Coordinates of C-alpha atoms and ligand atoms in Angstrom, one line a residue:
X13 CA -28.7 28.1 12.2
X14 CA -25.1 29.3 11.6
X15 CA -24.2 30.5 8.2
X16 CA -21.1 28.6 6.9
X17 CA -19.1 29.3 3.7
X18 CA -19.1 25.5 2.8
X19 CA -21.2 22.6 3.7
X20 CA -18.1 20.4 3.9
X21 CA -14.4 21.3 4.2
X22 CA -12.0 18.4 3.7
X23 CA -8.4 18.7 5.1
X24 CA -6.1 16.7 2.8
X25 CA -6.4 15.8 -0.8
X26 CA -5.0 12.2 -0.8
X27 CA -7.2 9.2 -1.9
X28 CA -9.3 9.7 1.2
X29 CA -9.8 13.4 1.0
X30 CA -10.1 13.9 -2.7
X31 CA -12.6 11.1 -3.1
X32 CA -14.7 12.4 -0.2
X33 CA -14.7 15.9 -1.8
X34 CA -15.9 14.6 -5.1
X35 CA -18.5 12.3 -3.6
X36 CA -19.8 15.1 -1.4
X37 CA -20.1 17.4 -4.4
X38 CA -21.9 14.7 -6.4
X39 CA -24.4 14.6 -3.5
X40 CA -25.1 18.3 -3.9
X41 CA -23.0 19.7 -1.1
X42 CA -20.8 22.8 -1.4
X43 CA -17.3 21.5 -0.9
X44 CA -13.8 22.8 -0.3
X45 CA -10.6 20.7 0.0
X46 CA -7.4 22.1 1.6
X47 CA -4.0 20.7 0.7
X48 CA -0.6 22.4 0.8
X49 CA 1.1 20.3 -1.8
X50 CA 1.8 21.7 -5.2
X51 CA -0.4 18.9 -6.8
X52 CA -3.5 17.0 -5.6
X53 CA -3.6 13.3 -4.8
X54 CA -1.7 13.2 -1.5
X55 CA 1.0 10.6 -0.7
X56 CA -0.4 8.0 -3.0
X57 CA -0.3 9.9 -6.3
X58 CA 2.8 12.1 -5.5
X59 CA 5.2 10.0 -3.5
X60 CA 3.5 6.6 -3.0
X61 CA 1.4 4.2 -5.0
X62 CA 1.8 5.8 -8.4
X63 CA 5.5 6.7 -8.6
X64 CA 6.5 3.3 -7.0
X65 CA 4.4 1.4 -9.5
X66 CA 5.9 3.4 -12.4
X67 CA 9.4 2.4 -11.2
X68 CA 8.4 -1.2 -10.5
X69 CA 7.0 -1.6 -14.0
X70 CA 9.9 0.1 -15.7
X71 CA 12.5 -1.9 -13.7
X72 CA 10.6 -5.1 -14.4
X73 CA 10.9 -4.4 -18.2
X74 CA 14.6 -3.7 -17.8
X75 CA 15.2 -6.9 -15.8
X76 CA 13.3 -9.0 -18.4
X77 CA 15.7 -7.6 -21.0
X78 CA 18.9 -8.4 -19.1
X79 CA 18.1 -11.4 -17.0
X80 CA 17.4 -13.9 -19.8
X81 CA 13.6 -13.7 -19.6
X82 CA 13.3 -12.4 -23.2
X83 CA 15.7 -15.1 -24.3
X84 CA 13.2 -17.7 -23.1
X85 CA 10.8 -16.5 -25.8
X86 CA 13.5 -16.5 -28.5
X87 CA 14.0 -12.8 -28.4
X88 CA 17.6 -11.8 -28.9
X89 CA 18.7 -8.4 -27.6
X90 CA 21.9 -6.5 -28.1
X91 CA 23.6 -4.9 -25.1
X92 CA 20.9 -3.4 -22.9
X93 CA 21.7 -0.3 -21.0
X94 CA 19.8 1.7 -18.5
X95 CA 18.8 5.3 -19.0
X96 CA 17.8 6.0 -15.4
X97 CA 16.9 9.7 -16.1
X98 CA 14.4 8.6 -18.7
X99 CA 12.9 6.0 -16.4
X100 CA 12.5 8.6 -13.7
X101 CA 11.0 11.0 -16.2
X102 CA 8.3 8.5 -17.3
X103 CA 7.5 8.1 -13.5
X104 CA 7.1 11.9 -13.3
X105 CA 4.9 11.9 -16.4
X106 CA 2.6 9.4 -14.8
X107 CA 2.4 11.4 -11.6
X108 CA 1.8 14.7 -13.5
X109 CA -1.0 13.1 -15.6
X110 CA -2.8 11.6 -12.6
X111 CA -2.5 14.5 -10.2
X112 CA -3.6 16.8 -13.0
X113 CA -6.6 14.4 -13.5
X114 CA -7.7 15.1 -9.9
X115 CA -7.5 18.8 -10.5
X116 CA -9.7 18.3 -13.6
X117 CA -12.2 16.3 -11.5
X118 CA -12.3 19.0 -8.8
X119 CA -13.1 21.6 -11.5
X120 CA -15.7 19.3 -13.1
X121 CA -17.4 18.7 -9.7
X122 CA -17.0 22.3 -8.5
X123 CA -14.8 21.4 -5.5
X124 CA -12.8 24.4 -4.4
X125 CA -9.1 23.6 -3.8
X126 CA -7.7 25.7 -1.0
X127 CA -4.0 25.5 -1.6
X128 CA -2.4 25.6 1.8
X129 CA -2.1 23.8 5.1
X130 CA -5.2 24.0 7.3
X131 CA -5.2 24.6 11.1
X132 CA -8.3 24.4 13.3
X133 CA -9.6 27.6 14.9
X134 CA -12.7 25.9 16.2
X135 CA -14.7 22.8 15.1
X136 CA -16.3 24.7 12.2
X137 CA -13.5 27.1 11.4
X138 CA -10.0 26.5 10.0
X139 CA -7.3 28.9 9.0
X140 CA -5.6 28.2 5.6
X141 CA -2.7 30.5 4.6
X142 CA -4.0 33.1 7.2
X143 CA -7.5 33.1 5.7
X144 CA -10.4 31.9 7.8
X145 CA -12.8 29.3 6.2
X146 CA -15.9 28.0 7.8
X147 CA -17.9 24.8 7.2
X148 CA -20.7 22.9 8.8
X149 CA -18.8 19.6 8.6
X150 CA -15.0 19.2 8.5
X151 CA -13.3 15.9 7.5
X152 CA -9.7 15.3 8.6
X153 CA -7.9 13.3 5.9
X154 CA -4.3 14.3 6.6
X155 CA -2.8 10.9 6.0
X156 CA 0.5 9.6 7.3
X157 CA 4.2 10.3 7.3
X158 CA 7.3 8.1 7.6
X159 CA 8.1 6.6 11.0
X160 CA 11.6 7.8 12.0
X161 CA 14.2 5.3 13.3
X162 CA 15.6 6.8 16.5
X163 CA 19.2 7.9 16.0
X164 CA 19.0 7.7 12.2
X165 CA 18.8 11.0 10.2
X166 CA 17.2 10.8 6.8
X167 CA 18.5 13.3 4.2
X168 CA 16.7 12.7 0.9
X169 CA 18.7 15.4 -0.9
X170 CA 22.1 13.9 0.0
X171 CA 20.7 10.5 -1.1
X172 CA 22.7 8.3 1.3
X173 CA 20.1 7.7 4.1
X174 CA 16.7 8.1 2.5
X175 CA 13.0 7.3 3.2
X176 CA 10.6 6.1 0.5
X177 CA 10.4 9.6 -1.1
X178 CA 14.1 9.7 -1.4
X179 CA 14.3 6.1 -2.7
X180 CA 11.8 6.9 -5.4
X181 CA 14.0 9.8 -6.7
X182 CA 17.6 8.4 -6.7
X183 CA 19.6 9.7 -9.6
X184 CA 22.0 6.8 -9.6
X185 CA 21.7 3.1 -9.0
X186 CA 23.3 2.3 -5.6
X187 CA 26.1 -0.2 -5.4
X188 CA 24.8 -1.5 -2.1
X189 CA 21.3 -0.6 -0.8
X190 CA 20.5 -1.6 2.7
X191 CA 16.8 -1.6 3.4
X192 CA 15.8 -1.3 7.1
X193 CA 12.4 -3.0 7.3
X194 CA 11.2 -6.0 5.4
X195 CA 7.6 -4.7 4.9
X196 CA 5.8 -3.6 1.8
X197 CA 7.9 -0.5 1.0
X198 CA 11.2 -2.2 1.7
X199 CA 10.4 -5.1 -0.6
X200 CA 8.8 -3.0 -3.4
X201 CA 11.6 -0.4 -3.5
X202 CA 14.3 -3.0 -2.8
X203 CA 13.0 -4.9 -5.8
X204 CA 13.2 -1.8 -8.0
X205 CA 16.9 -1.1 -7.2
X206 CA 17.8 -4.8 -7.2
X207 CA 16.4 -5.1 -10.8
X208 CA 18.4 -2.1 -11.8
X209 CA 21.6 -3.6 -10.6
X210 CA 22.1 -2.7 -6.9
X211 CA 23.1 -5.3 -4.3
X212 CA 20.3 -5.2 -1.9
X213 CA 20.3 -6.3 1.8
X214 CA 17.0 -6.3 3.7
X215 CA 17.3 -6.1 7.5
X216 CA 14.1 -7.1 9.3
X217 CA 13.5 -7.0 13.0
X218 CA 11.0 -9.9 13.1
X219 CA 11.7 -13.5 12.2
X220 CA 9.7 -13.2 8.9
X221 CA 9.1 -10.6 6.2
X222 CA 5.7 -8.9 5.6
X223 CA 4.1 -8.8 9.1
X224 CA 0.3 -9.2 9.0
X225 CA 0.3 -11.5 6.0
X226 CA -0.4 -15.3 6.0
X227 CA 2.5 -17.4 7.4
X228 CA 2.9 -19.5 4.3
X229 CA 3.0 -16.4 2.2
X230 CA 5.7 -14.8 4.4
X231 CA 7.9 -17.9 4.2
X232 CA 7.5 -18.3 0.4
X233 CA 8.1 -14.6 -0.2
X234 CA 11.5 -14.8 1.6
X235 CA 12.5 -17.8 -0.6
X236 CA 11.5 -15.9 -3.8
X237 CA 13.3 -12.7 -2.9
X238 CA 16.5 -14.7 -1.9
X239 CA 16.3 -16.4 -5.3
X240 CA 16.1 -13.0 -6.9
X241 CA 19.4 -12.1 -5.3
X242 CA 18.3 -10.1 -2.2
X243 CA 20.1 -10.8 1.0
X244 CA 17.5 -11.1 3.7
X245 CA 18.6 -10.7 7.3
X246 CA 15.7 -11.7 9.6
X247 CA 15.5 -11.3 13.4
X248 CA 18.1 -8.5 13.1
X249 CA 17.9 -4.9 14.2
X250 CA 19.8 -1.8 13.1
X251 CA 21.0 0.1 16.2
X252 CA 22.7 3.0 14.4
X253 CA 23.8 4.5 11.0
X254 CA 26.9 6.7 10.8
X255 CA 27.4 8.6 7.6
X256 CA 30.8 9.8 6.3
X257 CA 30.7 11.4 2.9
X258 CA 28.9 9.1 0.6
X259 CA 29.2 6.0 2.8
X260 CA 27.0 4.8 5.6
X261 CA 28.1 2.3 8.2
X262 CA 25.2 0.5 9.9
X263 CA 25.5 -1.2 13.2
X264 CA 23.4 -4.4 13.4
X265 CA 22.7 -6.9 16.1
X266 CA 20.3 -9.9 16.6
X267 CA 16.8 -8.6 17.6
X268 CA 17.1 -10.6 20.9
X269 CA 20.5 -9.1 21.6
X270 CA 24.0 -10.5 20.9
X271 CA 27.1 -9.9 18.8
X272 CA 27.2 -6.5 17.1
X273 CA 28.4 -6.3 13.5
X274 CA 28.7 -3.5 10.9
X275 CA 27.7 -3.3 7.3
X276 CA 28.6 -0.6 4.9
X277 CA 26.4 0.8 2.1
X278 CA 26.2 3.7 -0.3
X279 CA 22.5 4.0 0.3
X280 CA 20.2 3.1 3.2
X281 CA 16.4 3.1 2.9
X282 CA 14.5 3.5 6.2
X283 CA 11.1 1.8 5.8
X284 CA 10.0 0.7 9.2
X285 CA 6.4 1.9 8.9
X286 CA 4.3 5.0 8.7
X287 CA 2.4 7.0 11.4
X288 CA -0.6 9.3 11.3
X289 CA 0.2 12.9 10.3
X290 CA -1.5 15.6 12.3
X291 CA 1.3 18.2 12.7
X292 CA 0.1 21.8 12.7
X293 CA -3.5 20.8 12.5
X294 CA -4.3 22.4 15.9
X295 CA -6.3 19.4 17.2
X296 CA -5.9 20.9 20.7
X297 CA -8.0 23.9 19.6
X298 CA -11.0 21.5 19.2
X299 CA -10.2 19.2 22.1
X300 CA -9.6 16.2 19.9
X301 CA -7.2 13.7 21.4
X302 CA -5.2 10.9 19.7
X303 CA -5.1 7.3 20.8
X304 CA -1.9 5.6 22.0
X305 CA -0.9 4.9 18.4
X306 CA -1.3 8.6 17.5
X307 CA -4.5 7.9 15.5
X308 CA -7.8 9.7 15.5
X309 CA -10.6 7.3 16.7
X310 CA -13.9 7.4 15.0
X311 CA -17.2 5.5 15.1
X312 CA -18.3 3.2 12.2
X313 CA -19.6 6.4 10.5
X314 CA -16.2 8.2 10.8
X315 CA -17.5 10.7 13.3
X316 CA -14.8 11.8 15.8
X317 CA -15.7 12.7 19.4
X318 CA -16.1 16.3 18.3
X319 CA -19.5 17.1 16.8
X320 CA -19.1 18.2 13.1
X321 CA -15.6 16.8 12.8
X322 CA -15.0 13.5 10.9
X323 CA -11.8 11.5 10.0
X324 CA -10.8 9.0 7.4
X325 CA -7.8 7.3 5.8
X326 CA -4.3 6.7 7.2
X327 CA -5.0 9.1 10.1
X328 CA -7.5 6.6 11.6
X329 CA -7.0 3.0 12.6
X330 CA -6.9 0.2 10.0
X331 CA -4.6 -0.7 7.2
X332 CA -2.8 2.3 5.6
X333 CA -3.9 1.6 2.1
X334 CA -5.2 3.9 -0.7
X335 CA -8.3 1.9 -1.5
X336 CA -9.3 1.8 2.2
X337 CA -9.0 5.6 2.4
X338 CA -11.0 5.9 -0.9
X339 CA -13.8 3.7 0.4
X340 CA -13.9 5.7 3.6
X341 CA -14.0 8.9 1.6
X342 CA -17.1 7.8 -0.3
X343 CA -18.7 6.6 3.0
X344 CA -18.0 9.7 5.0
X345 CA -19.5 11.9 2.3
X346 CA -22.6 9.7 2.2
X347 CA -23.0 9.9 6.0
X348 CA -22.5 13.7 5.9
X349 CA -25.2 13.9 3.2
X350 CA -27.6 12.0 5.5
X351 CA -27.2 8.7 3.7
X352 CA -25.7 5.4 5.0
X353 CA -22.1 4.8 3.9
X354 CA -20.6 1.3 4.0
X355 CA -17.1 0.1 4.4
X356 CA -16.5 -3.6 5.2
X357 CA -13.2 -3.4 7.0
X358 CA -13.0 -7.2 7.1
X359 CA -12.7 -7.3 3.4
X360 CA -9.9 -5.0 2.4
X361 CA -7.4 -6.6 0.0
X362 CA -3.7 -6.0 0.4
X363 CA -1.2 -6.3 -2.5
X364 CA 2.6 -6.2 -2.6
X365 CA 3.6 -5.2 -6.2
X366 CA 6.8 -7.2 -6.4
X367 CA 7.4 -9.9 -8.9
X368 CA 5.6 -12.1 -8.4
X369 CA 2.9 -10.1 -6.7
X370 CA 1.7 -11.0 -3.3
X371 CA -1.9 -10.5 -2.3
X372 CA -4.4 -11.4 0.4
X373 CA -7.9 -10.7 1.6
X374 CA -9.7 -11.8 4.8
X375 CA -8.2 -13.9 7.5
X376 CA -4.7 -15.5 7.6
X377 CA -4.7 -19.2 8.3
X378 CA -3.2 -18.4 11.8
X379 CA -6.1 -16.0 12.6
X380 CA -8.7 -18.3 11.2
X381 CA -7.5 -21.2 13.3
X382 CA -7.8 -19.1 16.4
X383 CA -11.5 -18.6 15.7
X384 CA -12.4 -22.2 14.9
X385 CA -11.9 -25.3 12.7
X386 CA -10.9 -24.6 9.2
X387 CA -10.1 -26.3 5.9
X388 CA -7.2 -25.1 3.9
X389 CA -6.4 -25.8 0.2
X390 CA -3.3 -24.7 -1.8
X391 CA -2.9 -24.8 -5.5
X392 CA 0.6 -24.2 -7.0
X393 CA 1.0 -21.7 -9.9
X394 CA 3.3 -24.4 -11.4
X395 CA 0.2 -26.4 -12.2
X396 CA -1.6 -23.5 -13.7
X397 CA -1.4 -23.7 -17.5
X398 CA -1.2 -19.9 -18.1
X399 CA 1.5 -19.3 -15.5
X400 CA 3.5 -22.3 -16.8
X401 CA 3.2 -21.0 -20.4
X402 CA 4.3 -17.6 -19.3
X403 CA 7.4 -19.0 -17.5
X404 CA 6.0 -17.8 -14.1
X405 CA 6.1 -20.9 -12.0
X406 CA 6.6 -19.3 -8.5
X407 CA 3.7 -19.0 -6.0
X408 CA 0.4 -20.5 -5.1
X409 CA -3.2 -19.7 -4.3
X410 CA -4.4 -20.6 -0.8
X411 CA -8.0 -20.7 0.2
X412 CA -9.0 -20.9 3.9
X413 CA -12.6 -21.9 4.6
X414 CA -14.8 -22.6 7.6
X415 CA -14.5 -26.4 8.2
X416 CA -18.3 -26.9 8.6
X417 CA -19.9 -24.4 6.2
X418 CA -16.9 -24.2 3.7
X419 CA -17.6 -20.4 3.7
X420 CA -14.4 -18.7 2.5
X421 CA -12.6 -16.9 5.3
X422 CA -9.4 -15.8 3.5
X423 CA -7.5 -16.1 0.2
X424 CA -3.8 -15.6 -0.2
X425 CA -1.9 -15.6 -3.5
X426 CA 1.6 -15.3 -4.8
X427 CA 1.4 -15.0 -8.6
X428 CA 2.6 -12.7 -11.3
X429 CA -0.9 -11.1 -11.4
X430 CA -2.0 -11.7 -7.8
X431 CA -3.1 -8.1 -7.4
X432 CA -5.7 -8.6 -10.1
X433 CA -6.6 -12.1 -9.0
X434 CA -7.4 -11.0 -5.4
X435 CA -10.4 -8.8 -6.7
X436 CA -12.4 -12.0 -7.3
X437 CA -11.5 -13.3 -3.8
X438 CA -12.6 -10.0 -2.3
X439 CA -16.0 -10.2 -4.1
X440 CA -16.4 -13.8 -2.9
X441 CA -15.8 -12.8 0.7
X442 CA -18.1 -9.7 0.4
X443 CA -20.9 -11.9 -0.9
X444 CA -20.3 -14.6 1.8
X445 CA -19.4 -17.2 -0.9
X446 CA -18.5 -20.8 -0.1
X447 CA -15.5 -22.5 -1.7
X448 CA -18.1 -24.5 -3.8
X449 CA -19.5 -21.2 -5.1
X450 CA -16.0 -20.3 -6.5
X451 CA -15.3 -23.9 -7.7
X452 CA -18.6 -24.0 -9.7
X453 CA -18.1 -20.6 -11.2
X454 CA -16.8 -20.8 -14.8
X455 CA -13.3 -19.3 -15.1
X456 CA -11.9 -18.5 -18.5
X457 CA -9.1 -20.7 -19.7
X458 CA -6.2 -20.2 -19.8
X459 CA -6.0 -17.7 -17.0
X460 CA -4.1 -17.3 -13.7
X461 CA -7.5 -17.0 -12.1
X462 CA -8.2 -20.7 -12.7
X463 CA -5.7 -21.3 -9.8
X464 CA -8.2 -19.8 -7.4
X465 CA -10.9 -22.0 -8.8
X466 CA -8.7 -25.1 -8.4
X467 CA -7.7 -24.1 -4.8
X468 CA -11.4 -23.7 -4.0
X469 CA -12.1 -27.1 -5.5
X470 CA -9.5 -28.4 -3.2
X471 CA -11.6 -27.5 -0.1
X472 CA -14.1 -30.1 -1.3
X473 CA -11.2 -32.4 -2.1
X474 CA -11.5 -32.5 -5.8
X475 CA -9.0 -30.3 -7.7
X476 CA -8.5 -31.4 -11.3
X477 CA -5.0 -30.4 -12.2
X478 CA -3.0 -31.8 -9.3
Ligands
FAD515 P1 -2.5 10.9 2.1 O1 -2.4 10.3 0.8 O2 -1.2 10.8 3.0 O3 -2.9 12.4 1.9 C1 -3.0 13.3 2.9 C2 -2.8 14.7 2.4 O4 -3.1 15.6 3.4 C3 -1.4 15.0 1.9 O5 -1.4 15.5 0.6 C4 -0.9 16.2 2.8 O6 -0.2 17.2 2.1 C5 -2.3 16.7 3.3 N1 -2.2 17.4 4.6 C6 -1.7 17.0 5.7 N2 -1.9 17.9 6.7 C7 -2.6 18.9 6.1 C8 -3.1 20.1 6.6 N3 -3.0 20.5 7.9 N4 -3.8 20.9 5.8 C9 -3.9 20.6 4.5 N5 -3.5 19.4 4.0 C10 -2.8 18.6 4.8 N6 -1.3 2.1 -0.8 C11 -2.0 1.2 -1.6 O7 -3.1 0.9 -1.4 N7 -1.3 0.7 -2.7 C12 0.0 1.0 -3.0 O8 0.5 0.5 -4.0 C13 0.7 1.9 -2.1 N8 2.0 2.2 -2.4 C14 2.6 3.1 -1.5 C15 3.9 3.3 -1.8 C16 4.6 4.2 -0.9 C17 6.1 4.5 -1.2 C18 3.9 4.8 0.1 C19 4.7 5.8 1.0 C20 2.6 4.5 0.4 C21 1.9 3.6 -0.4 N9 0.6 3.3 -0.2 C22 0.0 2.4 -1.0 C23 -0.1 3.9 0.9 C24 -1.0 5.0 0.5 O9 -0.3 6.0 -0.1 C25 -1.8 5.6 1.6 O10 -2.5 4.6 2.3 C26 -2.8 6.7 1.1 O11 -2.2 7.7 0.5 C27 -3.6 7.3 2.3 O12 -4.5 8.2 1.9 P2 -4.9 9.4 2.8 O13 -5.9 10.2 1.9 O14 -5.4 8.9 4.1 O15 -3.6 10.3 3.0
NAD516 P1 5.4 -2.0 7.1 O1 4.7 -1.9 8.4 O2 4.8 -2.7 6.0 O3 6.9 -2.7 7.3 C1 7.8 -2.2 8.2 C2 8.7 -3.3 8.6 O4 9.8 -2.8 9.3 C3 8.1 -4.4 9.5 O5 8.3 -5.6 8.9 C4 8.8 -4.2 10.8 O6 8.9 -5.4 11.6 C5 10.1 -3.7 10.4 N1 10.9 -2.9 11.4 C6 10.4 -2.0 12.3 N2 11.4 -1.5 13.0 C7 12.5 -2.1 12.6 C8 13.9 -1.9 12.9 N3 14.3 -1.1 13.9 N4 14.8 -2.7 12.2 C9 14.4 -3.5 11.3 N5 13.1 -3.7 10.9 C10 12.2 -3.0 11.5 O7 5.8 -0.5 6.7 P2 6.4 0.1 5.4 O8 6.9 -0.9 4.5 O9 7.2 1.3 5.8 O10 5.0 0.7 4.7 C11 4.2 1.7 5.4 C12 2.8 1.6 5.0 O11 2.6 2.0 3.7 C13 2.2 0.2 5.2 O12 1.2 0.3 6.2 C14 1.7 -0.1 3.9 O13 0.3 -0.5 4.0 C15 1.7 1.1 3.1 N6 2.2 0.8 1.7 C16 1.4 0.0 1.0 C17 1.8 -0.5 -0.2 C18 1.0 -1.4 -1.0 O14 -0.2 -1.5 -0.8 N7 1.5 -2.1 -2.1 C19 3.1 -0.1 -0.7 C20 3.9 0.7 0.1 C21 3.4 1.1 1.3

């Protein structure tokens, strides 16, 4: 048997790769993880989930102080001003602490961090910074990068046309931010800069925001964001962006074609999706081909078509979410160690961290109806005592259940804490719960989670509070 330096080499230290590395080490394997970034944690910790949530949280506090929310509780403030540099610094502090935390966990679990970009020499050998490293099993966890918009040049340093990384690091509040793409990034980062004082216009190609989410949720979200002062331009495409000095001029037209118009802005955020990242990986050296969407295909056990090479996270099909990558990281390590890893790809919650939050798990009503007869029940947050007391009336919880068995097929919520509420729904789906199971489970009062119980009661036709 060949003699390898490591049992497992993981390429990429994002939520997929770093979790796989730690789990493999916990299972007694000798593990190395290559990543060329200055700090561990991948997109999520460095330029994704964590910095965006730090700015969302900070900007929410600022908005509460200036938009009259505090006043509703009888809290009087003097003039409130924004120290953007300090807000950006607290974001950097969070990123530093969390990426440093992964470095600590690597040391604790004896995972070797190879600091550099890896390129395949053969299926068991990669080159990192000119050094050759061998491993019995190699996991590709190289993540994703921003999808470019043809004809539009992003320059994060200039700060006029930016991608998500640039929009997280702006040193001034734009006067007018145009967001191209009404998806998760566009709405989260659009919310940050709207709250801090920018005029925000979101241009979305489709006829609704947030593709992939439940239809009711998409419609309600558009209403809420409009109420918050965002201008939403649906069924509209951007055909070009010309930059002159600090001003961008966008050319817009209806998605179906029609009259062209222009829009000027001092900042443009391109957020039309992300695509798998495999640049420089040398996949041709091991004969590993990508599918039509540029993804690496794997079996349910995350094996690629090349023996000894596995893949997880954003680089393979499925939602591009950190927790999906993490779950796959645990599972791939377990498979490599000869155990059975489990990821239920039908039960991966999705959350948009705007205010209110928007979350869902399982099937949308549209997808469920295509499969068979369903019962649907909606409970408004306005009728939930805690949401009402907290002055958070927007949103609802919607439960979709099989018409005959009342087994829960999907749950969608718009609520201030929808991201936390959806965990219960995910557990219910994972355990194959019926709506009655949720309805007869005691929920603490007064909590937002009671809205899920009431929506579940509605499937049987007996909610109490509406
Ligand atoms: P990544 O996190 O992309 O990590 C891949 C790593 O591989 C990178 O560090 C890269 O440097 C490294 N790499 C690439 N090629 C090589 C190579 N050849 N050699 C060595 N290293 C290499 N998801 C959520 O679930 N919740 C959120 O709130 C959320 N917010 C987001 C906000 C933003 C602005 C963005 C952009 C994304 C957000 N996401 C969120 C998505 C989330 O970041 C990704 O789904 C997640 O990071 C994917 O993990 P991964 O391990 O597959 O890849
Ligand atoms: P997205 O797929 O969520 O949204 C992109 C949007 O751009 C879509 O609505 C699409 O119709 C639209 N679009 C595409 N081309 C367009 C064009 N030419 N003009 C106008 N609109 C156009 O992608 P994203 O917002 O860039 O996010 C990328 C990924 O990052 C997502 O897969 C998401 O899962 C992940 N992410 C997750 C979170 C979270 O979990 N909270 C946060 C940020 C990012």
